[in-house]
PDB file of C-alpha atoms and ligand atoms in Angstrom:
ATOM      1  CA  UNK A  37       0.000   0.000   0.000  1.00 37.00           C
ATOM      2  CA  UNK A  38       1.471   3.396  -0.988  1.00 37.00           C
ATOM      3  CA  UNK A  39       1.258   6.452   1.257  1.00 36.00           C
ATOM      4  CA  UNK A  40      -1.753   7.935  -0.515  1.00 36.00           C
ATOM      5  CA  UNK A  41      -3.650   4.646  -0.354  1.00 38.00           C
ATOM      6  CA  UNK A  42      -2.880   4.280   3.331  1.00 36.00           C
ATOM      7  CA  UNK A  43      -4.179   7.776   3.969  1.00 35.00           C
ATOM      8  CA  UNK A  44      -7.334   7.095   1.934  1.00 41.00           C
ATOM      9  CA  UNK A  45      -7.976   3.898   3.880  1.00 42.00           C
ATOM     10  CA  UNK A  46      -7.510   5.641   7.210  1.00 40.00           C
ATOM     11  CA  UNK A  47     -10.222   8.171   6.447  1.00 42.00           C
ATOM     12  CA  UNK A  48     -12.449   5.505   4.908  1.00 51.00           C
ATOM     13  CA  UNK A  49     -11.615   5.997   1.208  1.00 57.00           C
ATOM     14  CA  UNK A  50     -13.611   4.379  -1.583  1.00 61.00           C
ATOM     15  CA  UNK A  51     -11.956   0.977  -1.349  1.00 65.00           C
ATOM     16  CA  UNK A  52     -10.102  -1.011   1.225  1.00 69.00           C
ATOM     17  CA  UNK A  53      -8.527  -4.341   1.993  1.00 82.00           C
ATOM     18  CA  UNK A  54     -10.767  -6.001   4.586  1.00 91.00           C
ATOM     19  CA  UNK A  55     -10.013  -9.058   6.710  1.00 94.00           C
ATOM     20  CA  UNK A  56     -11.772 -12.295   5.697  1.00 96.00           C
ATOM     21  CA  UNK A  57     -14.366 -13.785   8.042  1.00 95.00           C
ATOM     22  CA  UNK A  58     -15.972 -17.262   8.118  1.00 95.00           C
ATOM     23  CA  UNK A  59     -15.448 -20.214   5.806  1.00 96.00           C
ATOM     24  CA  UNK A  60     -16.440 -20.379   2.139  1.00 96.00           C
ATOM     25  CA  UNK A  61     -19.732 -21.984   1.117  1.00 96.00           C
ATOM     26  CA  UNK A  62     -19.528 -25.004  -1.227  1.00 97.00           C
ATOM     27  CA  UNK A  63     -18.355 -23.882  -4.669  1.00 97.00           C
ATOM     28  CA  UNK A  64     -20.934 -21.941  -6.673  1.00 97.00           C
ATOM     29  CA  UNK A  65     -22.216 -23.369  -9.961  1.00 97.00           C
ATOM     30  CA  UNK A  66     -19.504 -22.449 -12.532  1.00 96.00           C
ATOM     31  CA  UNK A  67     -22.203 -21.499 -15.057  1.00 96.00           C
ATOM     32  CA  UNK A  68     -23.517 -18.900 -12.589  1.00 97.00           C
ATOM     33  CA  UNK A  69     -20.006 -17.499 -12.115  1.00 97.00           C
ATOM     34  CA  UNK A  70     -19.715 -17.192 -15.890  1.00 96.00           C
ATOM     35  CA  UNK A  71     -23.086 -15.414 -15.924  1.00 96.00           C
ATOM     36  CA  UNK A  72     -21.850 -12.982 -13.265  1.00 97.00           C
ATOM     37  CA  UNK A  73     -18.768 -12.221 -15.353  1.00 97.00           C
ATOM     38  CA  UNK A  74     -21.017 -11.756 -18.413  1.00 97.00           C
ATOM     39  CA  UNK A  75     -23.331  -9.453 -16.430  1.00 98.00           C
ATOM     40  CA  UNK A  76     -20.381  -7.220 -15.546  1.00 98.00           C
ATOM     41  CA  UNK A  77     -19.415  -6.945 -19.218  1.00 97.00           C
ATOM     42  CA  UNK A  78     -22.971  -6.445 -20.511  1.00 97.00           C
ATOM     43  CA  UNK A  79     -23.655  -3.667 -18.005  1.00 98.00           C
ATOM     44  CA  UNK A  80     -20.392  -1.960 -18.989  1.00 97.00           C
ATOM     45  CA  UNK A  81     -21.228  -2.339 -22.705  1.00 96.00           C
ATOM     46  CA  UNK A  82     -24.630  -0.689 -22.265  1.00 96.00           C
ATOM     47  CA  UNK A  83     -23.298   2.135 -20.081  1.00 97.00           C
ATOM     48  CA  UNK A  84     -25.124   1.073 -16.931  1.00 98.00           C
ATOM     49  CA  UNK A  85     -21.717   0.948 -15.245  1.00 98.00           C
ATOM     50  CA  UNK A  86     -18.418   2.523 -16.305  1.00 97.00           C
ATOM     51  CA  UNK A  87     -15.249   2.396 -14.219  1.00 97.00           C
ATOM     52  CA  UNK A  88     -17.670   2.454 -11.276  1.00 97.00           C
ATOM     53  CA  UNK A  89     -20.777   0.522 -10.303  1.00 98.00           C
ATOM     54  CA  UNK A  90     -21.067  -3.211  -9.589  1.00 98.00           C
ATOM     55  CA  UNK A  91     -23.292  -6.280  -9.839  1.00 98.00           C
ATOM     56  CA  UNK A  92     -23.764  -9.111  -7.361  1.00 98.00           C
ATOM     57  CA  UNK A  93     -25.379 -12.551  -7.301  1.00 98.00           C
ATOM     58  CA  UNK A  94     -26.778 -14.404  -4.306  1.00 98.00           C
ATOM     59  CA  UNK A  95     -24.774 -17.605  -3.731  1.00 98.00           C
ATOM     60  CA  UNK A  96     -26.641 -20.627  -5.114  1.00 98.00           C
ATOM     61  CA  UNK A  97     -25.385 -22.904  -2.294  1.00 98.00           C
ATOM     62  CA  UNK A  98     -25.918 -20.498   0.635  1.00 98.00           C
ATOM     63  CA  UNK A  99     -28.585 -17.747   0.616  1.00 98.00           C
ATOM     64  CA  UNK A 100     -26.660 -16.010   3.400  1.00 98.00           C
ATOM     65  CA  UNK A 101     -23.778 -15.302   1.049  1.00 98.00           C
ATOM     66  CA  UNK A 102     -23.373 -13.306  -2.152  1.00 98.00           C
ATOM     67  CA  UNK A 103     -20.789 -13.084  -4.941  1.00 98.00           C
ATOM     68  CA  UNK A 104     -19.324  -9.766  -6.066  1.00 98.00           C
ATOM     69  CA  UNK A 105     -16.155  -8.752  -7.894  1.00 98.00           C
ATOM     70  CA  UNK A 106     -13.148  -7.411  -6.053  1.00 98.00           C
ATOM     71  CA  UNK A 107     -12.666  -3.647  -6.405  1.00 97.00           C
ATOM     72  CA  UNK A 108     -12.160  -3.074 -10.139  1.00 98.00           C
ATOM     73  CA  UNK A 109     -13.869  -1.777 -13.286  1.00 98.00           C
ATOM     74  CA  UNK A 110     -16.768  -4.124 -14.153  1.00 97.00           C
ATOM     75  CA  UNK A 111     -15.774  -4.404 -17.813  1.00 96.00           C
ATOM     76  CA  UNK A 112     -12.501  -6.094 -16.815  1.00 96.00           C
ATOM     77  CA  UNK A 113     -13.917  -8.684 -14.387  1.00 97.00           C
ATOM     78  CA  UNK A 114     -13.021 -12.373 -14.851  1.00 96.00           C
ATOM     79  CA  UNK A 115     -14.102 -15.426 -12.852  1.00 96.00           C
ATOM     80  CA  UNK A 116     -10.926 -15.186 -10.737  1.00 97.00           C
ATOM     81  CA  UNK A 117     -11.985 -11.727  -9.496  1.00 98.00           C
ATOM     82  CA  UNK A 118     -15.216 -12.899  -7.865  1.00 98.00           C
ATOM     83  CA  UNK A 119     -15.232 -12.756  -4.044  1.00 98.00           C
ATOM     84  CA  UNK A 120     -17.739 -14.340  -1.643  1.00 98.00           C
ATOM     85  CA  UNK A 121     -19.289 -12.120   1.065  1.00 98.00           C
ATOM     86  CA  UNK A 122     -21.650 -12.614   3.985  1.00 98.00           C
ATOM     87  CA  UNK A 123     -24.770 -10.439   4.202  1.00 98.00           C
ATOM     88  CA  UNK A 124     -22.988  -8.000   6.539  1.00 98.00           C
ATOM     89  CA  UNK A 125     -20.540  -7.242   3.732  1.00 98.00           C
ATOM     90  CA  UNK A 126     -17.596  -9.118   5.235  1.00 98.00           C
ATOM     91  CA  UNK A 127     -15.487 -10.952   2.620  1.00 98.00           C
ATOM     92  CA  UNK A 128     -14.964 -14.690   3.048  1.00 97.00           C
ATOM     93  CA  UNK A 129     -12.169 -15.237   0.538  1.00 96.00           C
ATOM     94  CA  UNK A 130     -10.825 -11.834  -0.521  1.00 96.00           C
ATOM     95  CA  UNK A 131      -7.347 -12.892   0.654  1.00 95.00           C
ATOM     96  CA  UNK A 132      -6.187  -9.285   0.896  1.00 95.00           C
ATOM     97  CA  UNK A 133      -7.695  -8.096  -2.380  1.00 96.00           C
ATOM     98  CA  UNK A 134      -9.416  -4.722  -2.132  1.00 97.00           C
ATOM     99  CA  UNK A 135     -13.216  -4.830  -2.064  1.00 97.00           C
ATOM    100  CA  UNK A 136     -15.908  -2.317  -3.040  1.00 97.00           C
ATOM    101  CA  UNK A 137     -16.734   0.180  -0.323  1.00 97.00           C
ATOM    102  CA  UNK A 138     -20.443   0.031  -1.211  1.00 98.00           C
ATOM    103  CA  UNK A 139     -20.715  -3.778  -0.837  1.00 98.00           C
ATOM    104  CA  UNK A 140     -23.073  -3.094   2.115  1.00 98.00           C
ATOM    105  CA  UNK A 141     -25.921  -2.137  -0.215  1.00 98.00           C
ATOM    106  CA  UNK A 142     -25.821  -5.615  -1.771  1.00 98.00           C
ATOM    107  CA  UNK A 143     -25.819  -7.487   1.536  1.00 98.00           C
ATOM    108  CA  UNK A 144     -28.579  -5.426   3.100  1.00 98.00           C
ATOM    109  CA  UNK A 145     -30.844  -5.778   0.045  1.00 98.00           C
ATOM    110  CA  UNK A 146     -30.257  -9.559  -0.039  1.00 98.00           C
ATOM    111  CA  UNK A 147     -31.128  -9.604   3.660  1.00 98.00           C
ATOM    112  CA  UNK A 148     -34.312  -7.529   3.271  1.00 98.00           C
ATOM    113  CA  UNK A 149     -35.527  -9.158   0.042  1.00 98.00           C
ATOM    114  CA  UNK A 150     -35.415 -12.990   0.059  1.00 98.00           C
ATOM    115  CA  UNK A 151     -36.886 -12.894  -3.476  1.00 98.00           C
ATOM    116  CA  UNK A 152     -33.851 -11.023  -4.854  1.00 98.00           C
ATOM    117  CA  UNK A 153     -30.983 -13.024  -6.366  1.00 98.00           C
ATOM    118  CA  UNK A 154     -29.109 -10.235  -8.162  1.00 98.00           C
ATOM    119  CA  UNK A 155     -28.340  -6.572  -7.424  1.00 99.00           C
ATOM    120  CA  UNK A 156     -26.925  -3.929  -9.794  1.00 98.00           C
ATOM    121  CA  UNK A 157     -25.552  -0.596  -8.581  1.00 98.00           C
ATOM    122  CA  UNK A 158     -25.192   2.150 -11.218  1.00 98.00           C
ATOM    123  CA  UNK A 159     -24.009   5.753 -11.486  1.00 98.00           C
ATOM    124  CA  UNK A 160     -25.515   6.134 -14.993  1.00 97.00           C
ATOM    125  CA  UNK A 161     -26.009   9.876 -15.617  1.00 96.00           C
ATOM    126  CA  UNK A 162     -29.251   9.286 -17.586  1.00 94.00           C
ATOM    127  CA  UNK A 163     -30.884   8.309 -14.293  1.00 96.00           C
ATOM    128  CA  UNK A 164     -29.610  11.235 -12.232  1.00 96.00           C
ATOM    129  CA  UNK A 165     -32.008  14.014 -13.335  1.00 96.00           C
ATOM    130  CA  UNK A 166     -34.860  12.046 -11.769  1.00 96.00           C
ATOM    131  CA  UNK A 167     -34.727  12.737  -8.080  1.00 90.00           C
ATOM    132  CA  UNK A 168     -33.049  16.126  -8.521  1.00 95.00           C
ATOM    133  CA  UNK A 169     -36.050  18.157  -9.662  1.00 94.00           C
ATOM    134  CA  UNK A 170     -39.193  18.564  -7.605  1.00 91.00           C
ATOM    135  CA  UNK A 171     -42.120  16.767  -9.231  1.00 90.00           C
ATOM    136  CA  UNK A 172     -40.075  14.972 -11.923  1.00 94.00           C
ATOM    137  CA  UNK A 173     -40.325  11.250 -11.318  1.00 96.00           C
ATOM    138  CA  UNK A 174     -38.904   8.249 -13.153  1.00 97.00           C
ATOM    139  CA  UNK A 175     -41.996   6.512 -14.524  1.00 98.00           C
ATOM    140  CA  UNK A 176     -42.483   4.062 -17.393  1.00 98.00           C
ATOM    141  CA  UNK A 177     -43.196   5.540 -20.826  1.00 98.00           C
ATOM    142  CA  UNK A 178     -42.116   2.498 -22.873  1.00 98.00           C
ATOM    143  CA  UNK A 179     -43.494  -1.035 -22.838  1.00 98.00           C
ATOM    144  CA  UNK A 180     -39.977  -2.459 -22.388  1.00 98.00           C
ATOM    145  CA  UNK A 181     -39.752  -0.740 -19.001  1.00 98.00           C
ATOM    146  CA  UNK A 182     -43.256  -1.345 -17.680  1.00 98.00           C
ATOM    147  CA  UNK A 183     -41.715  -2.904 -14.566  1.00 98.00           C
ATOM    148  CA  UNK A 184     -40.887   0.644 -13.376  1.00 98.00           C
ATOM    149  CA  UNK A 185     -44.589   1.152 -12.723  1.00 97.00           C
ATOM    150  CA  UNK A 186     -45.526  -2.344 -11.603  1.00 95.00           C
ATOM    151  CA  UNK A 187     -45.172  -3.936  -8.152  1.00 93.00           C
ATOM    152  CA  UNK A 188     -47.672  -1.673  -6.467  1.00 91.00           C
ATOM    153  CA  UNK A 189     -46.380   1.803  -7.316  1.00 91.00           C
ATOM    154  CA  UNK A 190     -46.393   3.917 -10.488  1.00 90.00           C
ATOM    155  CA  UNK A 191     -42.947   5.530 -10.122  1.00 92.00           C
ATOM    156  CA  UNK A 192     -39.466   4.606  -8.948  1.00 97.00           C
ATOM    157  CA  UNK A 193     -38.818   5.286  -5.231  1.00 97.00           C
ATOM    158  CA  UNK A 194     -36.101   7.761  -4.274  1.00 98.00           C
ATOM    159  CA  UNK A 195     -33.489   7.289  -1.559  1.00 98.00           C
ATOM    160  CA  UNK A 196     -32.467  10.561   0.104  1.00 98.00           C
ATOM    161  CA  UNK A 197     -29.247   9.866   1.993  1.00 98.00           C
ATOM    162  CA  UNK A 198     -29.546  13.089   4.001  1.00 98.00           C
ATOM    163  CA  UNK A 199     -32.393  11.478   5.920  1.00 98.00           C
ATOM    164  CA  UNK A 200     -29.899   8.914   7.266  1.00 97.00           C
ATOM    165  CA  UNK A 201     -26.444  10.474   6.992  1.00 98.00           C
ATOM    166  CA  UNK A 202     -27.123  14.180   7.412  1.00 97.00           C
ATOM    167  CA  UNK A 203     -26.144  17.080   5.148  1.00 98.00           C
ATOM    168  CA  UNK A 204     -22.403  16.426   4.735  1.00 98.00           C
ATOM    169  CA  UNK A 205     -21.971  12.778   3.706  1.00 98.00           C
ATOM    170  CA  UNK A 206     -20.042  11.645   0.599  1.00 98.00           C
ATOM    171  CA  UNK A 207     -23.329  10.051  -0.579  1.00 98.00           C
ATOM    172  CA  UNK A 208     -21.841   6.542  -0.542  1.00 98.00           C
ATOM    173  CA  UNK A 209     -23.409   3.493   1.127  1.00 98.00           C
ATOM    174  CA  UNK A 210     -20.413   2.954   3.344  1.00 97.00           C
ATOM    175  CA  UNK A 211     -21.915   0.852   6.150  1.00 98.00           C
ATOM    176  CA  UNK A 212     -24.705  -1.594   6.946  1.00 98.00           C
ATOM    177  CA  UNK A 213     -26.964   1.066   8.486  1.00 98.00           C
ATOM    178  CA  UNK A 214     -26.981   3.019   5.222  1.00 98.00           C
ATOM    179  CA  UNK A 215     -27.441  -0.228   3.284  1.00 98.00           C
ATOM    180  CA  UNK A 216     -30.491  -1.049   5.398  1.00 98.00           C
ATOM    181  CA  UNK A 217     -31.873   2.469   4.863  1.00 98.00           C
ATOM    182  CA  UNK A 218     -31.461   2.049   1.105  1.00 98.00           C
ATOM    183  CA  UNK A 219     -33.189  -1.346   1.243  1.00 98.00           C
ATOM    184  CA  UNK A 220     -36.013   0.359   3.146  1.00 98.00           C
ATOM    185  CA  UNK A 221     -36.458   2.926   0.371  1.00 98.00           C
ATOM    186  CA  UNK A 222     -36.371   0.157  -2.249  1.00 98.00           C
ATOM    187  CA  UNK A 223     -39.154  -1.709  -0.457  1.00 98.00           C
ATOM    188  CA  UNK A 224     -40.798  -4.182  -2.851  1.00 97.00           C
ATOM    189  CA  UNK A 225     -39.800  -2.177  -5.954  1.00 98.00           C
ATOM    190  CA  UNK A 226     -37.377  -3.364  -8.677  1.00 98.00           C
ATOM    191  CA  UNK A 227     -35.401  -0.085  -8.713  1.00 98.00           C
ATOM    192  CA  UNK A 228     -34.496   2.657  -6.245  1.00 98.00           C
ATOM    193  CA  UNK A 229     -33.008   5.979  -7.332  1.00 98.00           C
ATOM    194  CA  UNK A 230     -30.312   7.474  -5.138  1.00 98.00           C
ATOM    195  CA  UNK A 231     -30.376  11.276  -5.138  1.00 98.00           C
ATOM    196  CA  UNK A 232     -27.174  12.765  -6.504  1.00 97.00           C
ATOM    197  CA  UNK A 233     -25.591   9.328  -6.795  1.00 98.00           C
ATOM    198  CA  UNK A 234     -27.298   6.817  -9.126  1.00 98.00           C
ATOM    199  CA  UNK A 235     -29.597   3.854  -8.722  1.00 98.00           C
ATOM    200  CA  UNK A 236     -29.763   0.285  -7.438  1.00 98.00           C
ATOM    201  CA  UNK A 237     -31.736  -2.346  -9.335  1.00 98.00           C
ATOM    202  CA  UNK A 238     -32.723  -5.871  -8.375  1.00 98.00           C
ATOM    203  CA  UNK A 239     -34.127  -9.041  -9.913  1.00 98.00           C
ATOM    204  CA  UNK A 240     -35.066 -12.598  -9.084  1.00 98.00           C
ATOM    205  CA  UNK A 241     -32.210 -13.674 -11.375  1.00 98.00           C
ATOM    206  CA  UNK A 242     -29.130 -12.144 -12.957  1.00 98.00           C
ATOM    207  CA  UNK A 243     -30.769 -11.871 -16.432  1.00 98.00           C
ATOM    208  CA  UNK A 244     -33.773 -10.087 -14.895  1.00 98.00           C
ATOM    209  CA  UNK A 245     -31.602  -7.608 -12.969  1.00 98.00           C
ATOM    210  CA  UNK A 246     -29.500  -6.902 -16.076  1.00 98.00           C
ATOM    211  CA  UNK A 247     -32.613  -6.547 -18.276  1.00 98.00           C
ATOM    212  CA  UNK A 248     -34.129  -4.087 -15.826  1.00 98.00           C
ATOM    213  CA  UNK A 249     -30.864  -2.139 -15.628  1.00 98.00           C
ATOM    214  CA  UNK A 250     -30.530  -1.767 -19.393  1.00 98.00           C
ATOM    215  CA  UNK A 251     -34.171  -0.828 -19.968  1.00 98.00           C
ATOM    216  CA  UNK A 252     -34.404   1.510 -16.965  1.00 98.00           C
ATOM    217  CA  UNK A 253     -31.563   3.501 -18.494  1.00 98.00           C
ATOM    218  CA  UNK A 254     -33.222   3.474 -21.940  1.00 98.00           C
ATOM    219  CA  UNK A 255     -36.614   4.494 -20.500  1.00 98.00           C
ATOM    220  CA  UNK A 256     -34.897   7.372 -18.689  1.00 98.00           C
ATOM    221  CA  UNK A 257     -33.295   8.453 -21.959  1.00 98.00           C
ATOM    222  CA  UNK A 258     -36.650   8.382 -23.808  1.00 98.00           C
ATOM    223  CA  UNK A 259     -38.366  10.280 -20.996  1.00 98.00           C
ATOM    224  CA  UNK A 260     -35.616  12.918 -20.874  1.00 97.00           C
ATOM    225  CA  UNK A 261     -36.153  13.511 -24.592  1.00 97.00           C
ATOM    226  CA  UNK A 262     -39.961  13.657 -24.238  1.00 98.00           C
ATOM    227  CA  UNK A 263     -40.188  15.961 -21.214  1.00 96.00           C
ATOM    228  CA  UNK A 264     -39.020  19.141 -23.000  1.00 96.00           C
ATOM    229  CA  UNK A 265     -41.518  18.529 -25.809  1.00 98.00           C
ATOM    230  CA  UNK A 266     -44.676  18.805 -23.715  1.00 96.00           C
ATOM    231  CA  UNK A 267     -47.045  16.847 -21.497  1.00 96.00           C
ATOM    232  CA  UNK A 268     -45.876  13.221 -21.327  1.00 97.00           C
ATOM    233  CA  UNK A 269     -48.178  10.199 -21.583  1.00 98.00           C
ATOM    234  CA  UNK A 270     -46.991   7.550 -19.123  1.00 98.00           C
ATOM    235  CA  UNK A 271     -48.016   3.902 -19.070  1.00 98.00           C
ATOM    236  CA  UNK A 272     -51.065   3.326 -16.905  1.00 97.00           C
ATOM    237  CA  UNK A 273     -50.631   0.983 -13.917  1.00 96.00           C
ATOM    238  CA  UNK A 274     -52.542  -1.639 -15.913  1.00 97.00           C
ATOM    239  CA  UNK A 275     -50.211  -1.244 -18.896  1.00 98.00           C
ATOM    240  CA  UNK A 276     -47.222  -1.405 -16.592  1.00 98.00           C
ATOM    241  CA  UNK A 277     -48.441  -4.688 -15.090  1.00 97.00           C
ATOM    242  CA  UNK A 278     -49.400  -6.215 -18.449  1.00 98.00           C
ATOM    243  CA  UNK A 279     -46.128  -5.315 -20.204  1.00 98.00           C
ATOM    244  CA  UNK A 280     -44.120  -6.603 -17.238  1.00 97.00           C
ATOM    245  CA  UNK A 281     -45.889  -9.944 -17.477  1.00 97.00           C
ATOM    246  CA  UNK A 282     -45.387 -10.173 -21.242  1.00 97.00           C
ATOM    247  CA  UNK A 283     -41.696  -9.200 -21.113  1.00 96.00           C
ATOM    248  CA  UNK A 284     -41.030 -11.683 -18.324  1.00 94.00           C
ATOM    249  CA  UNK A 285     -41.034 -14.516 -20.848  1.00 93.00           C
ATOM    250  CA  UNK A 286     -38.726 -12.631 -23.247  1.00 94.00           C
ATOM    251  CA  UNK A 287     -35.814 -11.844 -20.951  1.00 96.00           C
ATOM    252  CA  UNK A 288     -33.794 -14.933 -21.959  1.00 95.00           C
ATOM    253  CA  UNK A 289     -33.923 -13.714 -25.550  1.00 95.00           C
ATOM    254  CA  UNK A 290     -32.124 -10.493 -24.620  1.00 96.00           C
ATOM    255  CA  UNK A 291     -29.769 -12.316 -22.235  1.00 96.00           C
ATOM    256  CA  UNK A 292     -28.597 -14.817 -24.871  1.00 95.00           C
ATOM    257  CA  UNK A 293     -27.929 -12.007 -27.349  1.00 95.00           C
ATOM    258  CA  UNK A 294     -26.108  -9.846 -24.821  1.00 96.00           C
ATOM    259  CA  UNK A 295     -23.957 -12.736 -23.644  1.00 94.00           C
ATOM    260  CA  UNK A 296     -22.990 -13.449 -27.237  1.00 93.00           C
ATOM    261  CA  UNK A 297     -22.248  -9.770 -27.940  1.00 92.00           C
ATOM    262  CA  UNK A 298     -20.058  -8.954 -24.991  1.00 86.00           C
ATOM    263  CA  UNK A 299     -20.205 -11.717 -22.440  1.00 63.00           C
ATOM    264  CA  UNK A 300     -17.153 -13.732 -23.394  1.00 62.00           C
ATOM    265  CA  UNK A 301     -13.710 -13.068 -21.962  1.00 55.00           C
ATOM    266  CA  UNK A 302     -11.550 -10.545 -23.878  1.00 48.00           C
TER     267      UNK A 302
HETATM  268 MN1  LIG B 129     -22.130   4.244  -5.847  1.00 80.26          MN
END
């Protein structure tokens, strides 16, 4: 560790080497590890993540564990970079490799939502305007993103970190208390916006979480282009529910294409 890194770690910088805790679960299905690597690359390809952001998968052999890359750009992740964590965000087999500071958001969402098997965290700028301007909500305007208005609410919930961390935080989910607060704002929704930061998206599988991430970003882009033109027609709650049900059977189609496009190792 160089001097600057040591200083960053001492004040709680954006990444750190953390001591391992516990013993590893039985080995995860290799096909799922390959899917997690592919998810990292697909999300990078579609601009959901860049050098920052991350995607996790609940462990298939132990629901109290999840799999997440070590601290690195998602587009460069390989199977060897995947680390196992417990739901408190403690690494099991990092072996000194630096881990993401915001790993707590993954663990706390997996803890709060037994139905969730994959979590994506994004800083995509297309999503940021929603949650910054009073009265402007992220709502579905396109059938591919009907899920944004399904699950019992017609817009995406917003996490305001000032409610938990006060007016001078760095906006990052840097501990389990903030992770739990974020999970509380997410509730039963598929997506939660994070004011001034980005968004976190979930799914009952990795393909579903990736599909929602890609189409949330695209819906935001369409809506940003429509808003200056005049009054926007959003999907009705009924349309949101119906399109979500229809698209549910089509997600593999997108997943197979995306894996072929960008999912293989460089
Ligand atoms: Mn973040």
